[in-house]
mmCIF file of C-alpha atoms in Angstrom:
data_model
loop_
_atom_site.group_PDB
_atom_site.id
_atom_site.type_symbol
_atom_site.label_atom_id
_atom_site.label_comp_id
_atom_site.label_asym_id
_atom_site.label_seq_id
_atom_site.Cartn_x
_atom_site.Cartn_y
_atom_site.Cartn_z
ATOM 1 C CA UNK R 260 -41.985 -150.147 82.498
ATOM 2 C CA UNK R 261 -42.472 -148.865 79.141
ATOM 3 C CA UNK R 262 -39.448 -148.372 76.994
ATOM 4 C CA UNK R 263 -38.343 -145.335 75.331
ATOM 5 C CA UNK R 264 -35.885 -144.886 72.758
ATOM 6 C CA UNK R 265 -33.715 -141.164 72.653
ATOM 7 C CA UNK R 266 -31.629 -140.376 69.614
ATOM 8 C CA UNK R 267 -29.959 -137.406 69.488
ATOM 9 C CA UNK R 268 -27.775 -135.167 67.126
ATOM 10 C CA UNK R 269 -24.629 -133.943 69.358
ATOM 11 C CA UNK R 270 -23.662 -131.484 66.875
ATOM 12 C CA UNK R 271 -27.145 -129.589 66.009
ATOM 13 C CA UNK R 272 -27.593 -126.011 66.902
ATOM 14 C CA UNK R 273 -23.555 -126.000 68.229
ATOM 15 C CA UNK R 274 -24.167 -128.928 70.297
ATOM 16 C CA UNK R 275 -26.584 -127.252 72.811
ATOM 17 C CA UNK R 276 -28.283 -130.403 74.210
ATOM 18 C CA UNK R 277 -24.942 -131.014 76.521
ATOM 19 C CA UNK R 278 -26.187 -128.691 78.671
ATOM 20 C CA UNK R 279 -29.950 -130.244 78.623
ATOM 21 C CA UNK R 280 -28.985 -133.863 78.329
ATOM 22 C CA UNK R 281 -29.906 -135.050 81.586
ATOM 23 C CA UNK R 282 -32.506 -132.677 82.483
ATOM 24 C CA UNK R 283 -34.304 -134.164 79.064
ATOM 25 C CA UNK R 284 -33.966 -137.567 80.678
ATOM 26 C CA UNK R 285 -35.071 -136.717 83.734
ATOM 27 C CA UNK R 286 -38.529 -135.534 82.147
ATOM 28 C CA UNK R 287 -38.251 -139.442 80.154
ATOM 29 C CA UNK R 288 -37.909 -141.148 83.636
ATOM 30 C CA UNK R 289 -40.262 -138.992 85.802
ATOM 31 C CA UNK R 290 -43.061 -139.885 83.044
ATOM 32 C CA UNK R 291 -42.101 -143.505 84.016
ATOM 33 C CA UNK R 292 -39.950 -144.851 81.127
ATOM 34 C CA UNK R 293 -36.969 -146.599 80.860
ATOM 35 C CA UNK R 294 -34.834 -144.622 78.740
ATOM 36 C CA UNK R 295 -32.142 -146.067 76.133
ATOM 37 C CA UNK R 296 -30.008 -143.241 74.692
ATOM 38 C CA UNK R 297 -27.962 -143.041 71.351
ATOM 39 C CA UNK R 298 -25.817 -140.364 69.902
ATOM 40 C CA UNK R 299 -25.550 -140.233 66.490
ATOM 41 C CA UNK R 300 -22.099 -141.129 64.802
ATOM 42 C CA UNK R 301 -22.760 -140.231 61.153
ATOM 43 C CA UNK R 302 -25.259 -139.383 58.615
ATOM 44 C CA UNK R 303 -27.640 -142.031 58.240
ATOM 45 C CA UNK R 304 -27.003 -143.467 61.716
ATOM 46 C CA UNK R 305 -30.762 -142.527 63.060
ATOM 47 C CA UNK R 306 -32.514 -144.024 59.974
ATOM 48 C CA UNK R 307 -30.607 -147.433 60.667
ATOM 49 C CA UNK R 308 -30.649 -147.291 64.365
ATOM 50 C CA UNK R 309 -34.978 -146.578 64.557
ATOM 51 C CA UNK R 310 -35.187 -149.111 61.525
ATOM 52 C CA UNK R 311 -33.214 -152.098 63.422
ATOM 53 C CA UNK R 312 -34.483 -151.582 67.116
ATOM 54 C CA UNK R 313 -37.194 -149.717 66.857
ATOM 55 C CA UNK R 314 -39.799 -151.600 66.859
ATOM 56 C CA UNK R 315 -38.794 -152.562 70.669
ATOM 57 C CA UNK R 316 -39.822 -149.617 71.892
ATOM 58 C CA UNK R 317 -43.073 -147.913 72.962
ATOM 59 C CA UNK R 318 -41.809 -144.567 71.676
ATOM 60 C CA UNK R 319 -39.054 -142.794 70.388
ATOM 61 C CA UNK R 320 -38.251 -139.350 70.572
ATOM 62 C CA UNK R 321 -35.289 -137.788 68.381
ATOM 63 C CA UNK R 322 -33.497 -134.457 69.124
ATOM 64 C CA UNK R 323 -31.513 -132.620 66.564
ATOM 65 C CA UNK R 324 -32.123 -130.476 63.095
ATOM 66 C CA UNK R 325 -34.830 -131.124 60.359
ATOM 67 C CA UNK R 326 -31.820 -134.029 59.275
ATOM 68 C CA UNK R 327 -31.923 -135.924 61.954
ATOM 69 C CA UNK R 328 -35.875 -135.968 62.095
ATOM 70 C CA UNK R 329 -35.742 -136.592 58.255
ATOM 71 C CA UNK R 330 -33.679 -139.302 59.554
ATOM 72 C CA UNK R 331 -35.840 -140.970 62.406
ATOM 73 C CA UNK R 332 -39.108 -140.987 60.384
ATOM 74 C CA UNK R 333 -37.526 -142.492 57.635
ATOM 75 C CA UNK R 334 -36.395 -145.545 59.813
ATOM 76 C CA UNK R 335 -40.062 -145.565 61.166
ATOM 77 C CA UNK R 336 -41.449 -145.856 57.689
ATOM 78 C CA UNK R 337 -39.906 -149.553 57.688
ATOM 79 C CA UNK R 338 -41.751 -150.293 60.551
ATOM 80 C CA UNK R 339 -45.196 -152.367 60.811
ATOM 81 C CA UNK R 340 -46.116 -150.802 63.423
ATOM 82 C CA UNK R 341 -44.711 -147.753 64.344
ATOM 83 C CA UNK R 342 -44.486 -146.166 68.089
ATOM 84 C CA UNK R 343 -45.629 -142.628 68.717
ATOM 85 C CA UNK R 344 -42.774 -139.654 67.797
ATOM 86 C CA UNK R 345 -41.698 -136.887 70.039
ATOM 87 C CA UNK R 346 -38.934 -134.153 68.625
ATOM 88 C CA UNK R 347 -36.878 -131.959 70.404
ATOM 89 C CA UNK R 348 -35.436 -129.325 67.846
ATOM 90 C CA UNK R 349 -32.174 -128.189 68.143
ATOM 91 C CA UNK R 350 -31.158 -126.730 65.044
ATOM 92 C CA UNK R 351 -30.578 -123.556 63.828
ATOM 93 C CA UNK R 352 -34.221 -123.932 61.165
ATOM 94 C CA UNK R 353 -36.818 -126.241 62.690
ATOM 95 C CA UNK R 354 -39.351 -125.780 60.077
ATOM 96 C CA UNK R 355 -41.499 -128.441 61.352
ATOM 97 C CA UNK R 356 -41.493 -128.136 64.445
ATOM 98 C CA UNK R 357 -43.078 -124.564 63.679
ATOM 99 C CA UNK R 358 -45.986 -126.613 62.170
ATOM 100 C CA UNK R 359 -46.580 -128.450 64.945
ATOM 101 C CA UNK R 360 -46.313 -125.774 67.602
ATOM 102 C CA UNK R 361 -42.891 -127.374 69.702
ATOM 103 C CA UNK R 362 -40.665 -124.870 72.148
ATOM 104 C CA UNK R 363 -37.591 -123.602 71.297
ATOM 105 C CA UNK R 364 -36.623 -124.621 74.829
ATOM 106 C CA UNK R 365 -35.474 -128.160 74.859
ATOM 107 C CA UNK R 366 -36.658 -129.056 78.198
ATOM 108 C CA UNK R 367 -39.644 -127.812 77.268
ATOM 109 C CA UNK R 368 -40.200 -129.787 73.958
ATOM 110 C CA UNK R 369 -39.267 -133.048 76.177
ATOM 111 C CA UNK R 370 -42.313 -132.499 78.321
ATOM 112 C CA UNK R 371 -44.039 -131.644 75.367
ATOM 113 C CA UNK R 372 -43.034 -134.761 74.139
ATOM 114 C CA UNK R 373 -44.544 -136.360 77.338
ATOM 115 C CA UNK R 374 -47.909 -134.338 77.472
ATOM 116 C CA UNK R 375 -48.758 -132.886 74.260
ATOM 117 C CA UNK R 376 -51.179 -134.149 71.975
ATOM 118 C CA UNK R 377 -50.312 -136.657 69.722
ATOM 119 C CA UNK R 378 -51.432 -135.971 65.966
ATOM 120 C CA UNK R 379 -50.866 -137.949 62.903
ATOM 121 C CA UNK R 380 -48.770 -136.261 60.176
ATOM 122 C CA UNK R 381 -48.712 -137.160 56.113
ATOM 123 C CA UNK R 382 -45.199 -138.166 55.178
ATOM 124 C CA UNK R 383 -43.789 -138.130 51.599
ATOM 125 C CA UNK R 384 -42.227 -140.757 49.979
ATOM 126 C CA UNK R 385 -39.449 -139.356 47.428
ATOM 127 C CA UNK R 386 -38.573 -142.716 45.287
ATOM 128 C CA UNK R 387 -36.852 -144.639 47.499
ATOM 129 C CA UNK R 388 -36.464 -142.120 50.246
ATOM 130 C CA UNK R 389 -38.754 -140.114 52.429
ATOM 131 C CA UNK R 390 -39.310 -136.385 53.250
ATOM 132 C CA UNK R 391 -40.752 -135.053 56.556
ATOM 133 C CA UNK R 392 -42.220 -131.445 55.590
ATOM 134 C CA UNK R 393 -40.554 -130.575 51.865
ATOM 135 C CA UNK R 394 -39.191 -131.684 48.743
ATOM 136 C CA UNK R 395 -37.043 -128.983 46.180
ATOM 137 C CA UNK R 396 -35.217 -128.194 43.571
ATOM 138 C CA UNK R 397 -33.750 -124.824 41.736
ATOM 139 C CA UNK R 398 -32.633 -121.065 41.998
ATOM 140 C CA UNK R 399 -34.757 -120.829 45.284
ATOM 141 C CA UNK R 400 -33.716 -124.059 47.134
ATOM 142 C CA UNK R 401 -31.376 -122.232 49.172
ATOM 143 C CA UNK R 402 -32.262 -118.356 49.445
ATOM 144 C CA UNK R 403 -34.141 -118.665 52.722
ATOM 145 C CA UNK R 404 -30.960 -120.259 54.112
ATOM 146 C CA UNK R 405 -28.567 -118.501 52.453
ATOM 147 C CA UNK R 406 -30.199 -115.007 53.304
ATOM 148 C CA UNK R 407 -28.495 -113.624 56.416
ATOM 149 C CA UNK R 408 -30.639 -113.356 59.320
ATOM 150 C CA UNK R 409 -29.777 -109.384 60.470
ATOM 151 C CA UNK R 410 -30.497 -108.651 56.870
ATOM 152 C CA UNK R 411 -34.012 -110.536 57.320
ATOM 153 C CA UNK R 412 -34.650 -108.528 60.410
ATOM 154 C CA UNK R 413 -33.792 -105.264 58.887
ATOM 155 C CA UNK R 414 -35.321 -105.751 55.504
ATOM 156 C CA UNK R 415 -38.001 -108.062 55.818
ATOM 157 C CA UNK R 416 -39.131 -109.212 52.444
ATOM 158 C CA UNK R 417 -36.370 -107.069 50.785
ATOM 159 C CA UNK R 418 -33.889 -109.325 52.110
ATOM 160 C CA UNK R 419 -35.029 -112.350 49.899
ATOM 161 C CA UNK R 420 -35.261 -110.116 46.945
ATOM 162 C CA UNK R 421 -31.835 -108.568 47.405
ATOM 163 C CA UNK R 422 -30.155 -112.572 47.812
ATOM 164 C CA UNK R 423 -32.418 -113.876 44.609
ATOM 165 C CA UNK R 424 -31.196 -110.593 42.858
ATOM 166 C CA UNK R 425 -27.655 -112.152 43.368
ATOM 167 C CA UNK R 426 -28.811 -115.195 41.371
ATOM 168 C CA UNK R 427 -30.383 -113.690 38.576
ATOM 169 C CA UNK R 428 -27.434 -113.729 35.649
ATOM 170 C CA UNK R 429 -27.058 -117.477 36.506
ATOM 171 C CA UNK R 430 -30.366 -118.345 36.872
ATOM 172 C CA UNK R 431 -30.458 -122.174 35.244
ATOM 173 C CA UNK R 432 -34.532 -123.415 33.795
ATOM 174 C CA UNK R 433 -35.024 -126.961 33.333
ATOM 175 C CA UNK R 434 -37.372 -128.233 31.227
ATOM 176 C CA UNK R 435 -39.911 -130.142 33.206
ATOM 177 C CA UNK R 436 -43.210 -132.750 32.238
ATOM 178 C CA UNK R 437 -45.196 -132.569 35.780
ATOM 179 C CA UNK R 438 -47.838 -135.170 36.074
ATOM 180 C CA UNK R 439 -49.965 -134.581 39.069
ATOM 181 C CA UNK R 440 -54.324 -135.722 40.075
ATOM 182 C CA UNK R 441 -54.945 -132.660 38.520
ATOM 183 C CA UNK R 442 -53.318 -132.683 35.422
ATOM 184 C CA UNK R 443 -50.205 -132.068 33.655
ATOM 185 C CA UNK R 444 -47.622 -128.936 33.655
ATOM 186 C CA UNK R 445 -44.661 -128.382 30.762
ATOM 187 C CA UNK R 446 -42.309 -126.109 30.425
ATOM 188 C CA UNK R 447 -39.076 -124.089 31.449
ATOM 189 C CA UNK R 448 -38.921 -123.418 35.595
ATOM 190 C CA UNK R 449 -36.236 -122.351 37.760
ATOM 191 C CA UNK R 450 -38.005 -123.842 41.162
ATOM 192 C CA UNK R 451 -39.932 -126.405 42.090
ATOM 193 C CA UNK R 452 -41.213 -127.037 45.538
ATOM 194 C CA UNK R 453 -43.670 -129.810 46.955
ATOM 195 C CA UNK R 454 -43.793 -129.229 51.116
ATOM 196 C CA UNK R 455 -46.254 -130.138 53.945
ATOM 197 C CA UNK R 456 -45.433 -127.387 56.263
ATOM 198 C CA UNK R 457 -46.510 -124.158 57.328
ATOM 199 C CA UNK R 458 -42.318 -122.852 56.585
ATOM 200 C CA UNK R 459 -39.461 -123.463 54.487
ATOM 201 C CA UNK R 460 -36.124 -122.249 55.987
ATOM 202 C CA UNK R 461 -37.801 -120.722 58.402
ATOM 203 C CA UNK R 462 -39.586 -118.353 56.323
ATOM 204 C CA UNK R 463 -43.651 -118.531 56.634
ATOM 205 C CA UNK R 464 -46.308 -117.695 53.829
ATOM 206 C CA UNK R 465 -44.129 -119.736 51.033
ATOM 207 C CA UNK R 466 -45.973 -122.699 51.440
ATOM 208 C CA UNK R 467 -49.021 -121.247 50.544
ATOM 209 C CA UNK R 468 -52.511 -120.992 52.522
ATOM 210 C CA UNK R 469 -54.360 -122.961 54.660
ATOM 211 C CA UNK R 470 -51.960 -125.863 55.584
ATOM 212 C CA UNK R 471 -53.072 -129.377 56.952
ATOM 213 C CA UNK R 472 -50.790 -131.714 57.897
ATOM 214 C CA UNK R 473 -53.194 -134.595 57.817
ATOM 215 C CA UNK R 474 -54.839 -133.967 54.695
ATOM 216 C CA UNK R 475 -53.022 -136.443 52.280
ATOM 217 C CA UNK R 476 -52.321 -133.407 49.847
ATOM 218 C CA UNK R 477 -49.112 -131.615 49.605
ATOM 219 C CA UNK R 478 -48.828 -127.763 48.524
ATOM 220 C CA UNK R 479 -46.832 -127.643 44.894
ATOM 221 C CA UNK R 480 -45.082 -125.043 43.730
ATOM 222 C CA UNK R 481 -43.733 -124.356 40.625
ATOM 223 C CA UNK R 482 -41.832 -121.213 38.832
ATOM 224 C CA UNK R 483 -40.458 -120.301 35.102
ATOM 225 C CA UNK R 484 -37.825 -118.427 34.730
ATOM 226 C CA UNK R 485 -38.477 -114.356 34.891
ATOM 227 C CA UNK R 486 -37.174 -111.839 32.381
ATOM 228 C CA UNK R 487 -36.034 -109.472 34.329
ATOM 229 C CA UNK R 488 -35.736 -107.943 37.675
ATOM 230 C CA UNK R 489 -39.285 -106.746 38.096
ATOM 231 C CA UNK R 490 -40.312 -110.226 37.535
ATOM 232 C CA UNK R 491 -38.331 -111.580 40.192
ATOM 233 C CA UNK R 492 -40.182 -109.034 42.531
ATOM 234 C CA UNK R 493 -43.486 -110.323 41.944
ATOM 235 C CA UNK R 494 -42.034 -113.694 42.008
ATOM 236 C CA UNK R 495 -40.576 -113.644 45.606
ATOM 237 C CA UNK R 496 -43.710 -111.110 46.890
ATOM 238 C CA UNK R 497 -45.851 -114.437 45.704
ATOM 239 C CA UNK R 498 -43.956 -117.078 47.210
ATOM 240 C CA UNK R 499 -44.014 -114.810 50.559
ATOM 241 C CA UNK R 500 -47.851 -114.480 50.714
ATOM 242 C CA UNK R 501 -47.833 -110.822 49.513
ATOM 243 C CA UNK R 502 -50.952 -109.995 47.594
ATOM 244 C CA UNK R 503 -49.438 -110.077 44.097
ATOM 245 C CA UNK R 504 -49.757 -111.744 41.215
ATOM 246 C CA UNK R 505 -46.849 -113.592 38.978
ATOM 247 C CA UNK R 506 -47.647 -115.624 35.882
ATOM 248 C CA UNK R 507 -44.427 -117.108 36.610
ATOM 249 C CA UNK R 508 -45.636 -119.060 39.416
ATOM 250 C CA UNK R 509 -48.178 -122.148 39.578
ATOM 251 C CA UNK R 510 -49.919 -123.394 42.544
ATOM 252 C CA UNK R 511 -51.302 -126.835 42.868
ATOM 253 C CA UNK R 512 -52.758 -129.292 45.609
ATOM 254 C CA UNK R 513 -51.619 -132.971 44.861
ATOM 255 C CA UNK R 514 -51.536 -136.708 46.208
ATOM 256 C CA UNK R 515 -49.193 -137.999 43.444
ATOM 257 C CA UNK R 516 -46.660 -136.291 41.405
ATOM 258 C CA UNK R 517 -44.186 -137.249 39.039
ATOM 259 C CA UNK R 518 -41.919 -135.165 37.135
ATOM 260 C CA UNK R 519 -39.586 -135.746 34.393
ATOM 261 C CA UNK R 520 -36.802 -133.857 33.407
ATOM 262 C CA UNK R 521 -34.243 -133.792 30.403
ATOM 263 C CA UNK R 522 -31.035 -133.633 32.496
ATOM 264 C CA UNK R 523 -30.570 -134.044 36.046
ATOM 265 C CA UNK R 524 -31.586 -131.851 39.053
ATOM 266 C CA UNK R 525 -30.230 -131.470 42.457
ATOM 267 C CA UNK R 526 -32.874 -132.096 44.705
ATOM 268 C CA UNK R 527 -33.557 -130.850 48.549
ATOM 269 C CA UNK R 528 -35.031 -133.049 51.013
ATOM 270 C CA UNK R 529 -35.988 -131.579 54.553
ATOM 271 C CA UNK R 530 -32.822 -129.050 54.026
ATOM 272 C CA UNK R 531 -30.397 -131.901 52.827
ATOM 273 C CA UNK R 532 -29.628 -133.267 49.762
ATOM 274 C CA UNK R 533 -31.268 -135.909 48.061
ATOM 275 C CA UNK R 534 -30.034 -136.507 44.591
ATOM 276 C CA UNK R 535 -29.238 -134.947 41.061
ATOM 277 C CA UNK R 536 -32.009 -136.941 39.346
ATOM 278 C CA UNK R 537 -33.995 -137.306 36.073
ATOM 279 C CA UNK R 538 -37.128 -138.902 37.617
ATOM 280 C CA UNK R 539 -39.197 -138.288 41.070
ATOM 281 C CA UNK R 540 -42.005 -139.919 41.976
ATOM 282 C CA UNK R 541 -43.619 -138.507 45.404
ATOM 283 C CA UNK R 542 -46.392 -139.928 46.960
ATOM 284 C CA UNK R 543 -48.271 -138.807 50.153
ATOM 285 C CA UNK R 544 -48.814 -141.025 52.952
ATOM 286 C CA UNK R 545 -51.422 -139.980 54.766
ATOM 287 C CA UNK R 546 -51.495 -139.470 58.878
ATOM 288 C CA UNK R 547 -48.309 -141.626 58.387
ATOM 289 C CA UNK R 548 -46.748 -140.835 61.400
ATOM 290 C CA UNK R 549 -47.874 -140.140 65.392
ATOM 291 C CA UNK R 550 -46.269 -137.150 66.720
ATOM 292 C CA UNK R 551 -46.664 -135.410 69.884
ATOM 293 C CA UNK R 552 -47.123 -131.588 68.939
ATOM 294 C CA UNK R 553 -46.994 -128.639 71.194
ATOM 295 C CA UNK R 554 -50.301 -128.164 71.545
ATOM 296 C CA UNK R 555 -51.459 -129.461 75.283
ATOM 297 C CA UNK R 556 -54.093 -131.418 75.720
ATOM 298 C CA UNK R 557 -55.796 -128.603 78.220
ATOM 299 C CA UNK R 558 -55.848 -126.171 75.887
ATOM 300 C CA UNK R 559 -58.284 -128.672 73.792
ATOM 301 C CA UNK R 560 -60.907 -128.656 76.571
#
């Protein structure tokens, strides 16, 4: 039989996948594989776990937040050769698996994981670590998270606006040498994103425009530090795909960045953080990874 490897987050999205736990391996078994299961026990357990025994198994398929998938791929980047990837998301984000068109429905996203088609994803490398879908840094890191979700639905765009607003007198610029295929950016910004996904904290447009995930480019973002509260506007209305226009913000396409900083910054990786650091090199690895998305392989004929 082929083997399959489950890891799973018992905690993510209020520990939800009790109630789903043996459907999920049900749909594992009917699809004719003999199943091994794992629970995480602590932060960094997945990236171990895939990196030791991985490599024993035809596939693996991980269930849990944007964390615990950071976590997975991470320990299938020290693989030779790596089996194909199937996610079930269960936390309260998902950002990726937005991009790559997976159910909110957990027994769903396990036959997805079974049937869908498999496509190959870039996958950063962040020094000595790895990110899945983004890479940040700054005022913004943690606005789409922070901002409560009623307020999104009632306010929409305003909503972002009113929680940046809040972080306006303490806004903190760092001063920043960016050295990317393209060239070089200096100069004082607030935020600095690098992402391959179509959202960031769940919020869509801030990316930027026609995403691939296969590409071998990420989408860089960078912003200075506005004057005032009109600038701020145009600022978020940019970052959310409105048609405006911000000096504030730059936009770039890139393979290999590095950026150098006069004092540390506290960096985001997949929603988790990664370091307060002086230096980052990122590098894309192109179609690193396999993944089975939630696009079925009927709807491609």
């Amino acid at each position: 039989m082929k083997k399959l490897l489950f890891v799973y987050n018992p905690h993510s999205g209020k520990g939800q996948i009790a109630s789903y736990l043996s459907d999920i391996i049900d749909v594992f078994v009917k699809n004719e594989y003999e199943v091994t299961v794992y629970p995480t026990q602590s932060r960094g357990y997945a990236k171990k776990l895939v990196s030791d025994v991985g490599s024993n198994y035809d596939m693996i398929v991980c269930s849990g937040g944007d964390g615990t998938l950071n976590e997975t791929i991470s320990g299938m980047m020290t693989l030779s050769e790596k089996p194909t990837l199937g996610y079930i998301p269960a936390g309260s984000t998902n950002d990726f698996a937005q991009s790559i068109k997976l159910s909110k429905d957990m027994v769903e996203s396990a036959n997805m994981a079974m049937e869908g088609m498999p496509i190959a994803v870039d996958i950063g490398s962040f020094n000595k670590k790895n990110f899945v879908y983004v890479a940040a840094f700054g005022t913004f890191t943690n606005v789409s998270y922070a901002t409560p979700q009623d307020m999104k639905n009632v306010l929409g765009h305003s909503a972002y606006v009113v929680e940046a607003v809040k972080e306006l007198a303490s806004i903190q610029s760092y001063h920043l040498r960016v050295k990317h295929n393209n060239g070089i950016e200096e100069g004082e910004y607030i935020y600095g994103m690098i992402s391959n996904s179509i959202s960031v904290g769940g919020l869509k447009g801030i990316t930027g425009k026609n995403i691939v995930l296969d590409d071998g480019l990420f989408e860089m973002t960078l912003v200075k530090k506005p004057k005032n509260p009109l600038d701020l506007n145009l600022i978020i209305g940019n970052l959310l795909g409105i048609d405006v226009k911000s000096d504030c913000v730059t936009t770039v396409k890139a393979s290999k960045i590095r950026i150098e900083s006069t004092e540390k910054i506290p960096w985001v990786l997949d929603g988790e953080f990664g370091g307060d650091l002086k230096k980052v090199n990122i590098e894309n690895n192109k179609r690193a990874i396999k993944i089975m998305s939630g696009i079925t392989k009927t709807k491609t004929n």
